[in-house]
């Protein structure tokens, strides 16, 4: 068995680097371990559904009237599930660029982020 000796400062530096690598891997694993939200449980507003489907809110109203898309009215607002939006796209009721459910979920999250950022800009403008 060989014994290797190193300077105390070099050892501490090596331990810090190992700790940073460990923290990075741990954070990444935790992020990837989060389960994706169930599209049947994610509710989106009429405006967001129109943006995701790339249609007008009037077109959504026509689709609701024709029974082509299911919806719920809560608090005087029209709501859809992401699952229903995906069904409308995959059933060719509406042509869209989002073909996979994962793409639709990412688009929903990006939409929410952009709306939050826009809300922050409005608040900062008022101050």
Short mmCIF file of C-alpha atoms in Angstrom, two decimals:
data_model
loop_
_atom_site.label_atom_id
_atom_site.label_comp_id
_atom_site.label_asym_id
_atom_site.label_seq_id
_atom_site.Cartn_x
_atom_site.Cartn_y
_atom_site.Cartn_z
CA UNK A 1 0.00 0.00 0.00
CA UNK A 2 1.32 3.40 -1.02
CA UNK A 3 0.89 6.47 1.12
CA UNK A 4 0.46 9.77 -0.68
CA UNK A 5 0.94 13.01 1.18
CA UNK A 6 -0.40 16.36 0.00
CA UNK A 7 -0.40 19.85 1.38
CA UNK A 8 -3.31 20.74 3.68
CA UNK A 9 -4.46 23.62 1.43
CA UNK A 10 -4.41 21.41 -1.65
CA UNK A 11 -6.49 18.81 0.22
CA UNK A 12 -9.05 21.42 1.31
CA UNK A 13 -9.27 22.76 -2.24
CA UNK A 14 -9.85 19.23 -3.56
CA UNK A 15 -12.59 18.61 -0.98
CA UNK A 16 -14.34 21.89 -1.94
CA UNK A 17 -14.30 20.89 -5.60
CA UNK A 18 -15.71 17.46 -4.80
CA UNK A 19 -18.46 19.10 -2.71
CA UNK A 20 -19.39 21.41 -5.62
CA UNK A 21 -19.60 18.46 -8.00
CA UNK A 22 -21.75 16.57 -5.47
CA UNK A 23 -24.09 19.57 -5.01
CA UNK A 24 -24.44 19.99 -8.79
CA UNK A 25 -25.29 16.31 -9.32
CA UNK A 26 -27.70 16.30 -6.39
CA UNK A 27 -29.56 19.42 -7.64
CA UNK A 28 -29.78 18.03 -11.17
CA UNK A 29 -31.07 14.68 -9.94
CA UNK A 30 -33.73 16.38 -7.80
CA UNK A 31 -34.85 18.50 -10.76
CA UNK A 32 -35.15 15.47 -13.03
CA UNK A 33 -36.92 13.47 -10.32
CA UNK A 34 -39.85 15.90 -10.23
CA UNK A 35 -42.76 14.20 -11.93
CA UNK A 36 -44.30 16.00 -14.87
CA UNK A 37 -47.72 17.44 -14.07
CA UNK A 38 -50.69 15.38 -15.19
CA UNK A 39 -52.22 17.15 -18.23
CA UNK A 40 -55.66 16.18 -16.98
CA UNK A 41 -55.05 18.15 -13.78
CA UNK A 42 -53.57 21.32 -15.33
CA UNK A 43 -56.26 23.91 -16.07
CA UNK A 44 -55.63 26.77 -18.48
CA UNK A 45 -57.61 29.89 -19.29
CA UNK A 46 -59.42 30.70 -22.50
CA UNK A 47 -56.67 33.12 -23.56
CA UNK A 48 -53.88 30.63 -22.94
CA UNK A 49 -55.77 27.90 -24.81
CA UNK A 50 -56.20 30.27 -27.76
CA UNK A 51 -52.47 31.08 -27.69
CA UNK A 52 -51.45 27.40 -27.53
CA UNK A 53 -53.85 26.39 -30.28
CA UNK A 54 -53.03 29.49 -32.31
CA UNK A 55 -56.70 30.34 -32.81
CA UNK A 56 -58.85 33.25 -31.70
CA UNK A 57 -61.02 33.18 -28.59
CA UNK A 58 -64.02 33.42 -30.92
CA UNK A 59 -62.91 30.19 -32.63
CA UNK A 60 -62.74 28.52 -29.22
CA UNK A 61 -66.26 29.77 -28.53
CA UNK A 62 -67.44 28.20 -31.80
CA UNK A 63 -65.72 24.94 -30.89
CA UNK A 64 -67.43 24.94 -27.48
CA UNK A 65 -70.83 25.61 -29.08
CA UNK A 66 -70.30 22.82 -31.62
CA UNK A 67 -69.25 20.40 -28.85
CA UNK A 68 -65.79 19.90 -30.38
CA UNK A 69 -63.97 20.74 -27.15
CA UNK A 70 -64.94 20.23 -23.53
CA UNK A 71 -64.58 23.01 -21.01
CA UNK A 72 -65.58 24.17 -17.56
CA UNK A 73 -66.83 27.54 -16.38
CA UNK A 74 -65.64 28.59 -12.94
CA UNK A 75 -65.94 32.06 -11.55
CA UNK A 76 -67.33 33.33 -14.83
CA UNK A 77 -64.21 32.25 -16.72
CA UNK A 78 -63.82 29.45 -19.24
CA UNK A 79 -61.21 26.80 -18.39
CA UNK A 80 -59.77 23.85 -20.33
CA UNK A 81 -57.48 21.01 -19.32
CA UNK A 82 -54.19 20.59 -21.14
CA UNK A 83 -55.32 17.04 -21.88
CA UNK A 84 -58.36 18.40 -23.74
CA UNK A 85 -56.21 20.85 -25.70
CA UNK A 86 -53.91 17.97 -26.67
CA UNK A 87 -56.93 15.88 -27.69
CA UNK A 88 -58.21 18.71 -29.89
CA UNK A 89 -54.81 18.93 -31.57
CA UNK A 90 -54.28 15.20 -32.02
CA UNK A 91 -57.87 14.71 -33.23
CA UNK A 92 -57.14 17.26 -35.98
CA UNK A 93 -59.87 19.55 -34.71
CA UNK A 94 -57.18 22.26 -34.70
CA UNK A 95 -53.82 22.10 -36.48
CA UNK A 96 -50.96 23.04 -34.19
CA UNK A 97 -47.18 22.89 -33.96
CA UNK A 98 -47.29 21.01 -30.62
CA UNK A 99 -47.47 17.31 -31.48
CA UNK A 100 -46.34 15.75 -28.20
CA UNK A 101 -47.86 16.22 -24.76
CA UNK A 102 -44.43 17.17 -23.39
CA UNK A 103 -44.13 19.97 -25.92
CA UNK A 104 -47.54 21.24 -24.89
CA UNK A 105 -46.57 21.20 -21.20
CA UNK A 106 -43.37 23.13 -21.98
CA UNK A 107 -45.35 25.66 -24.02
CA UNK A 108 -47.77 26.06 -21.10
CA UNK A 109 -44.88 26.70 -18.69
CA UNK A 110 -43.25 29.16 -21.10
CA UNK A 111 -46.59 30.99 -21.48
CA UNK A 112 -46.91 31.29 -17.71
CA UNK A 113 -43.34 32.60 -17.41
CA UNK A 114 -43.93 35.23 -20.08
CA UNK A 115 -47.17 36.34 -18.39
CA UNK A 116 -45.39 36.61 -15.03
CA UNK A 117 -42.61 38.66 -16.62
CA UNK A 118 -45.19 40.92 -18.30
CA UNK A 119 -46.97 41.39 -14.97
CA UNK A 120 -43.70 42.34 -13.30
CA UNK A 121 -42.99 44.92 -16.01
CA UNK A 122 -46.45 46.46 -15.52
CA UNK A 123 -45.96 46.69 -11.76
CA UNK A 124 -42.54 48.28 -12.18
CA UNK A 125 -43.96 50.81 -14.67
CA UNK A 126 -46.60 51.90 -12.17
CA UNK A 127 -44.04 52.61 -9.45
#
